[in-house]
Amino acid sequence: MTAENETLRWPTNLDHAAIVKRLVEVREAAQAAGLPELAARFAEVETMPAGRIASAVVAALTAIQEVPEHRALAMALEMVAINLKNLR
């Protein structure tokens, strides 16, 4: 089996706290990667309402998903994006 046939299992049951935790990690990784604009989208994620979190995730993902060197960040945002339905 080659890597191109591998699949990832995405956690689809992240709750609000788990989503925020992952976005804090994205924020820190973005800062470390020299992406202050991306990090700024999640500057106050701990206190953001659910709708604002969802908007920030979609906007951030749209901005970086086609940039190969940011694939790890895009994958983290994709994982959060599929769990946005769980925000309350």
N, CA and C atoms as an extended XYZ file, in Angstrom:
264
Properties=species:S:1:pos:R:3:atomname:S:1:resname:S:1:resid:I:1 pbc="F F F"
N         0.852       -1.182        0.000 N   MET     1
C         0.000        0.000        0.000 CA  MET     1
C         0.891        1.237        0.000 C   MET     1
N         0.541        2.194       -0.816 N   THR     2
C         1.309        3.431       -0.884 CA  THR     2
C         0.621        4.509       -0.066 C   THR     2
N         1.363        5.558        0.224 N   ALA     3
C         0.833        6.659        1.032 CA  ALA     3
C        -0.363        7.336        0.370 C   ALA     3
N        -0.429        7.310       -0.953 N   GLU     4
C        -1.545        7.974       -1.627 CA  GLU     4
C        -2.879        7.287       -1.361 C   GLU     4
N        -2.847        6.051       -0.892 N   ASN     5
C        -4.071        5.325       -0.596 CA  ASN     5
C        -4.456        5.394        0.881 C   ASN     5
N        -3.654        6.045        1.671 N   GLU     6
C        -3.944        6.144        3.094 CA  GLU     6
C        -5.046        7.164        3.348 C   GLU     6
N        -5.792        6.930        4.394 N   THR     7
C        -6.827        7.871        4.792 CA  THR     7
C        -6.568        8.311        6.210 C   THR     7
N        -7.136        9.427        6.563 N   LEU     8
C        -7.030        9.946        7.920 CA  LEU     8
C        -8.364        9.787        8.606 C   LEU     8
N        -8.337        9.520        9.862 N   ARG     9
C        -9.565        9.485       10.646 CA  ARG     9
C        -9.661       10.830       11.350 C   ARG     9
N       -10.713       11.536       11.103 N   TRP    10
C       -10.917       12.854       11.670 CA  TRP    10
C       -11.819       12.748       12.889 C   TRP    10
N       -11.436       13.341       13.981 N   PRO    11
C       -12.354       13.345       15.123 CA  PRO    11
C       -13.535       14.273       14.834 C   PRO    11
N       -14.722       13.735       14.806 N   THR    12
C       -15.901       14.534       14.481 CA  THR    12
C       -16.758       14.796       15.698 C   THR    12
N       -16.166       14.689       16.847 N   ASN    13
C       -16.921       14.918       18.064 CA  ASN    13
C       -16.208       15.894       19.002 C   ASN    13
N       -15.444       16.803       18.445 N   LEU    14
C       -14.787       17.814       19.276 CA  LEU    14
C       -15.839       18.772       19.808 C   LEU    14
N       -15.795       19.036       21.100 N   ASP    15
C       -16.718       20.007       21.677 CA  ASP    15
C       -16.097       21.398       21.608 C   ASP    15
N       -16.826       22.374       22.117 N   HIS    16
C       -16.374       23.768       22.052 CA  HIS    16
C       -14.969       23.923       22.654 C   HIS    16
N       -14.751       23.361       23.824 N   ALA    17
C       -13.453       23.494       24.488 CA  ALA    17
C       -12.329       22.864       23.667 C   ALA    17
N       -12.591       21.710       23.077 N   ALA    18
C       -11.567       21.047       22.265 CA  ALA    18
C       -11.269       21.833       20.992 C   ALA    18
N       -12.296       22.427       20.411 N   ILE    19
C       -12.106       23.256       19.226 CA  ILE    19
C       -11.247       24.467       19.576 C   ILE    19
N       -11.564       25.125       20.669 N   VAL    20
C       -10.782       26.292       21.096 CA  VAL    20
C        -9.339       25.886       21.367 C   VAL    20
N        -9.139       24.764       22.015 N   LYS    21
C        -7.780       24.285       22.309 CA  LYS    21
C        -6.982       24.106       21.023 C   LYS    21
N        -7.596       23.511       20.027 N   ARG    22
C        -6.895       23.310       18.752 CA  ARG    22
C        -6.610       24.636       18.055 C   ARG    22
N        -7.520       25.578       18.171 N   LEU    23
C        -7.294       26.877       17.537 CA  LEU    23
C        -6.211       27.673       18.254 C   LEU    23
N        -6.075       27.498       19.545 N   VAL    24
C        -4.959       28.112       20.271 CA  VAL    24
C        -3.644       27.531       19.749 C   VAL    24
N        -3.626       26.222       19.509 N   GLU    25
C        -2.432       25.586       18.941 CA  GLU    25
C        -2.148       26.119       17.542 C   GLU    25
N        -3.183       26.322       16.744 N   VAL    26
C        -3.008       26.900       15.406 CA  VAL    26
C        -2.445       28.308       15.527 C   VAL    26
N        -2.992       29.087       16.458 N   ARG    27
C        -2.508       30.461       16.663 CA  ARG    27
C        -1.026       30.468       17.000 C   ARG    27
N        -0.623       29.608       17.924 N   GLU    28
C         0.789       29.549       18.333 CA  GLU    28
C         1.683       29.081       17.192 C   GLU    28
N         1.220       28.101       16.429 N   ALA    29
C         2.002       27.609       15.300 CA  ALA    29
C         2.116       28.672       14.211 C   ALA    29
N         1.060       29.415       13.995 N   ALA    30
C         1.089       30.490       13.002 CA  ALA    30
C         2.078       31.578       13.410 C   ALA    30
N         2.070       31.922       14.685 N   GLN    31
C         3.046       32.913       15.180 CA  GLN    31
C         4.462       32.410       14.952 C   GLN    31
N         4.704       31.154       15.306 N   ALA    32
C         6.044       30.573       15.157 CA  ALA    32
C         6.468       30.491       13.696 C   ALA    32
N         5.504       30.325       12.799 N   ALA    33
C         5.803       30.227       11.366 CA  ALA    33
C         5.914       31.587       10.693 C   ALA    33
N         5.761       32.651       11.458 N   GLY    34
C         5.850       33.982       10.876 CA  GLY    34
C         4.613       34.380       10.099 C   GLY    34
N         3.444       33.937       10.579 N   LEU    35
C         2.168       34.257        9.923 CA  LEU    35
C         1.283       35.045       10.887 C   LEU    35
N         1.655       36.296       11.171 N   PRO    36
C         0.906       37.068       12.161 CA  PRO    36
C        -0.550       37.324       11.775 C   PRO    36
N        -0.842       37.409       10.458 N   GLU    37
C        -2.222       37.641       10.039 CA  GLU    37
C        -3.101       36.445       10.399 C   GLU    37
N        -2.564       35.260       10.199 N   LEU    38
C        -3.312       34.052       10.546 CA  LEU    38
C        -3.472       33.956       12.065 C   LEU    38
N        -2.420       34.198       12.790 N   ALA    39
C        -2.486       34.146       14.251 CA  ALA    39
C        -3.488       35.165       14.787 C   ALA    39
N        -3.546       36.326       14.169 N   ALA    40
C        -4.456       37.384       14.620 CA  ALA    40
C        -5.918       36.982       14.504 C   ALA    40
N        -6.248       36.123       13.549 N   ARG    41
C        -7.633       35.664       13.404 CA  ARG    41
C        -8.126       34.947       14.656 C   ARG    41
N        -7.192       34.392       15.415 N   PHE    42
C        -7.541       33.619       16.603 CA  PHE    42
C        -6.992       34.255       17.883 C   PHE    42
N        -6.765       35.566       17.842 N   ALA    43
C        -6.161       36.276       18.969 CA  ALA    43
C        -6.963       36.137       20.259 C   ALA    43
N        -8.255       36.155       20.174 N   GLU    44
C        -9.096       36.072       21.377 CA  GLU    44
C       -10.080       34.916       21.253 C   GLU    44
N        -9.624       33.822       20.661 N   VAL    45
C       -10.511       32.696       20.399 CA  VAL    45
C       -11.132       32.132       21.677 C   VAL    45
N       -10.445       32.266       22.775 N   GLU    46
C       -10.957       31.733       24.041 CA  GLU    46
C       -12.269       32.396       24.470 C   GLU    46
N       -12.513       33.622       24.013 N   THR    47
C       -13.722       34.344       24.408 CA  THR    47
C       -14.653       34.660       23.240 C   THR    47
N       -14.330       34.185       22.051 N   MET    48
C       -15.150       34.455       20.866 CA  MET    48
C       -16.462       33.686       20.923 C   MET    48
N       -17.530       34.300       20.433 N   PRO    49
C       -18.782       33.541       20.276 CA  PRO    49
C       -18.624       32.519       19.144 C   PRO    49
N       -19.463       31.511       19.162 N   ALA    50
C       -19.369       30.405       18.200 CA  ALA    50
C       -19.384       30.881       16.751 C   ALA    50
N       -20.250       31.811       16.423 N   GLY    51
C       -20.334       32.295       15.048 CA  GLY    51
C       -19.060       32.957       14.569 C   GLY    51
N       -18.435       33.691       15.449 N   ARG    52
C       -17.183       34.361       15.088 CA  ARG    52
C       -16.053       33.346       14.922 C   ARG    52
N       -16.043       32.311       15.765 N   ILE    53
C       -15.041       31.254       15.619 CA  ILE    53
C       -15.204       30.585       14.258 C   ILE    53
N       -16.427       30.242       13.925 N   ALA    54
C       -16.689       29.576       12.645 CA  ALA    54
C       -16.234       30.442       11.478 C   ALA    54
N       -16.544       31.715       11.517 N   SER    55
C       -16.130       32.628       10.445 CA  SER    55
C       -14.613       32.717       10.341 C   SER    55
N       -13.946       32.789       11.480 N   ALA    56
C       -12.478       32.879       11.491 CA  ALA    56
C       -11.844       31.615       10.929 C   ALA    56
N       -12.401       30.463       11.269 N   VAL    57
C       -11.860       29.197       10.768 CA  VAL    57
C       -12.006       29.122        9.253 C   VAL    57
N       -13.185       29.417        8.743 N   VAL    58
C       -13.423       29.343        7.297 CA  VAL    58
C       -12.533       30.342        6.555 C   VAL    58
N       -12.424       31.554        7.066 N   ALA    59
C       -11.588       32.573        6.407 CA  ALA    59
C       -10.116       32.163        6.427 C   ALA    59
N        -9.648       31.657        7.551 N   ALA    60
C        -8.249       31.246        7.656 CA  ALA    60
C        -7.959       30.072        6.732 C   ALA    60
N        -8.858       29.128        6.708 N   LEU    61
C        -8.670       27.961        5.843 CA  LEU    61
C        -8.661       28.370        4.381 C   LEU    61
N        -9.537       29.243        4.003 N   THR    62
C        -9.588       29.739        2.627 CA  THR    62
C        -8.278       30.430        2.257 C   THR    62
N        -7.713       31.165        3.209 N   ALA    63
C        -6.500       31.923        2.936 CA  ALA    63
C        -5.262       31.043        2.765 C   ALA    63
N        -5.205       29.899        3.445 N   ILE    64
C        -3.958       29.121        3.410 CA  ILE    64
C        -4.065       27.751        2.767 C   ILE    64
N        -5.235       27.292        2.419 N   GLN    65
C        -5.374       25.910        1.967 CA  GLN    65
C        -4.601       25.577        0.701 C   GLN    65
N        -4.313       26.528       -0.128 N   GLU    66
C        -3.598       26.258       -1.380 CA  GLU    66
C        -2.091       26.498       -1.278 C   GLU    66
N        -1.600       26.804       -0.086 N   VAL    67
C        -0.175       27.083        0.091 CA  VAL    67
C         0.499       25.834        0.655 C   VAL    67
N         1.265       25.122       -0.167 N   PRO    68
C         1.826       23.836        0.265 CA  PRO    68
C         2.638       23.893        1.555 C   PRO    68
N         3.382       24.949        1.767 N   GLU    69
C         4.215       25.019        2.971 CA  GLU    69
C         3.397       25.222        4.245 C   GLU    69
N         2.121       25.509        4.116 N   HIS    70
C         1.251       25.674        5.290 CA  HIS    70
C         0.258       24.519        5.421 C   HIS    70
N         0.575       23.388        4.813 N   ARG    71
C        -0.342       22.249        4.802 CA  ARG    71
C        -0.671       21.767        6.213 C   ARG    71
N         0.293       21.757        7.117 N   ALA    72
C         0.024       21.285        8.480 CA  ALA    72
C        -1.010       22.178        9.161 C   ALA    72
N        -0.894       23.473        8.983 N   LEU    73
C        -1.876       24.392        9.561 CA  LEU    73
C        -3.236       24.205        8.897 C   LEU    73
N        -3.238       24.022        7.588 N   ALA    74
C        -4.498       23.812        6.875 CA  ALA    74
C        -5.183       22.537        7.356 C   ALA    74
N        -4.412       21.488        7.591 N   MET    75
C        -5.003       20.240        8.073 CA  MET    75
C        -5.612       20.420        9.466 C   MET    75
N        -4.937       21.177       10.316 N   ALA    76
C        -5.481       21.437       11.650 CA  ALA    76
C        -6.786       22.219       11.547 C   ALA    76
N        -6.824       23.190       10.650 N   LEU    77
C        -8.049       23.969       10.453 CA  LEU    77
C        -9.158       23.127        9.822 C   LEU    77
N        -8.794       22.220        8.930 N   GLU    78
C        -9.788       21.323        8.343 CA  GLU    78
C       -10.441       20.461        9.416 C   GLU    78
N        -9.628       19.979       10.340 N   MET    79
C       -10.148       19.157       11.425 CA  MET    79
C       -11.149       19.948       12.262 C   MET    79
N       -10.816       21.185       12.535 N   VAL    80
C       -11.733       22.039       13.288 CA  VAL    80
C       -12.984       22.315       12.457 C   VAL    80
N       -12.797       22.582       11.180 N   ALA    81
C       -13.932       22.937       10.314 CA  ALA    81
C       -14.996       21.845       10.285 C   ALA    81
N       -14.585       20.598       10.260 N   ILE    82
C       -15.595       19.547       10.218 CA  ILE    82
C       -16.289       19.363       11.559 C   ILE    82
N       -15.762       20.007       12.576 N   ASN    83
C       -16.373       19.934       13.907 CA  ASN    83
C       -17.144       21.198       14.278 C   ASN    83
N       -17.225       22.166       13.372 N   LEU    84
C       -17.902       23.430       13.687 CA  LEU    84
C       -19.355       23.224       14.086 C   LEU    84
N       -19.968       22.179       13.603 N   LYS    85
C       -21.360       21.898       13.960 CA  LYS    85
C       -21.529       21.661       15.460 C   LYS    85
N       -20.420       21.339       16.129 N   ASN    86
C       -20.465       21.062       17.563 CA  ASN    86
C       -20.288       22.303       18.433 C   ASN    86
N       -20.025       23.448       17.821 N   LEU    87
C       -19.873       24.677       18.610 CA  LEU    87
C       -21.227       25.049       19.222 C   LEU    87
N       -21.203       25.407       20.456 N   ARG    88
C       -22.435       25.824       21.139 CA  ARG    88
C       -22.152       27.012       21.997 C   ARG    88
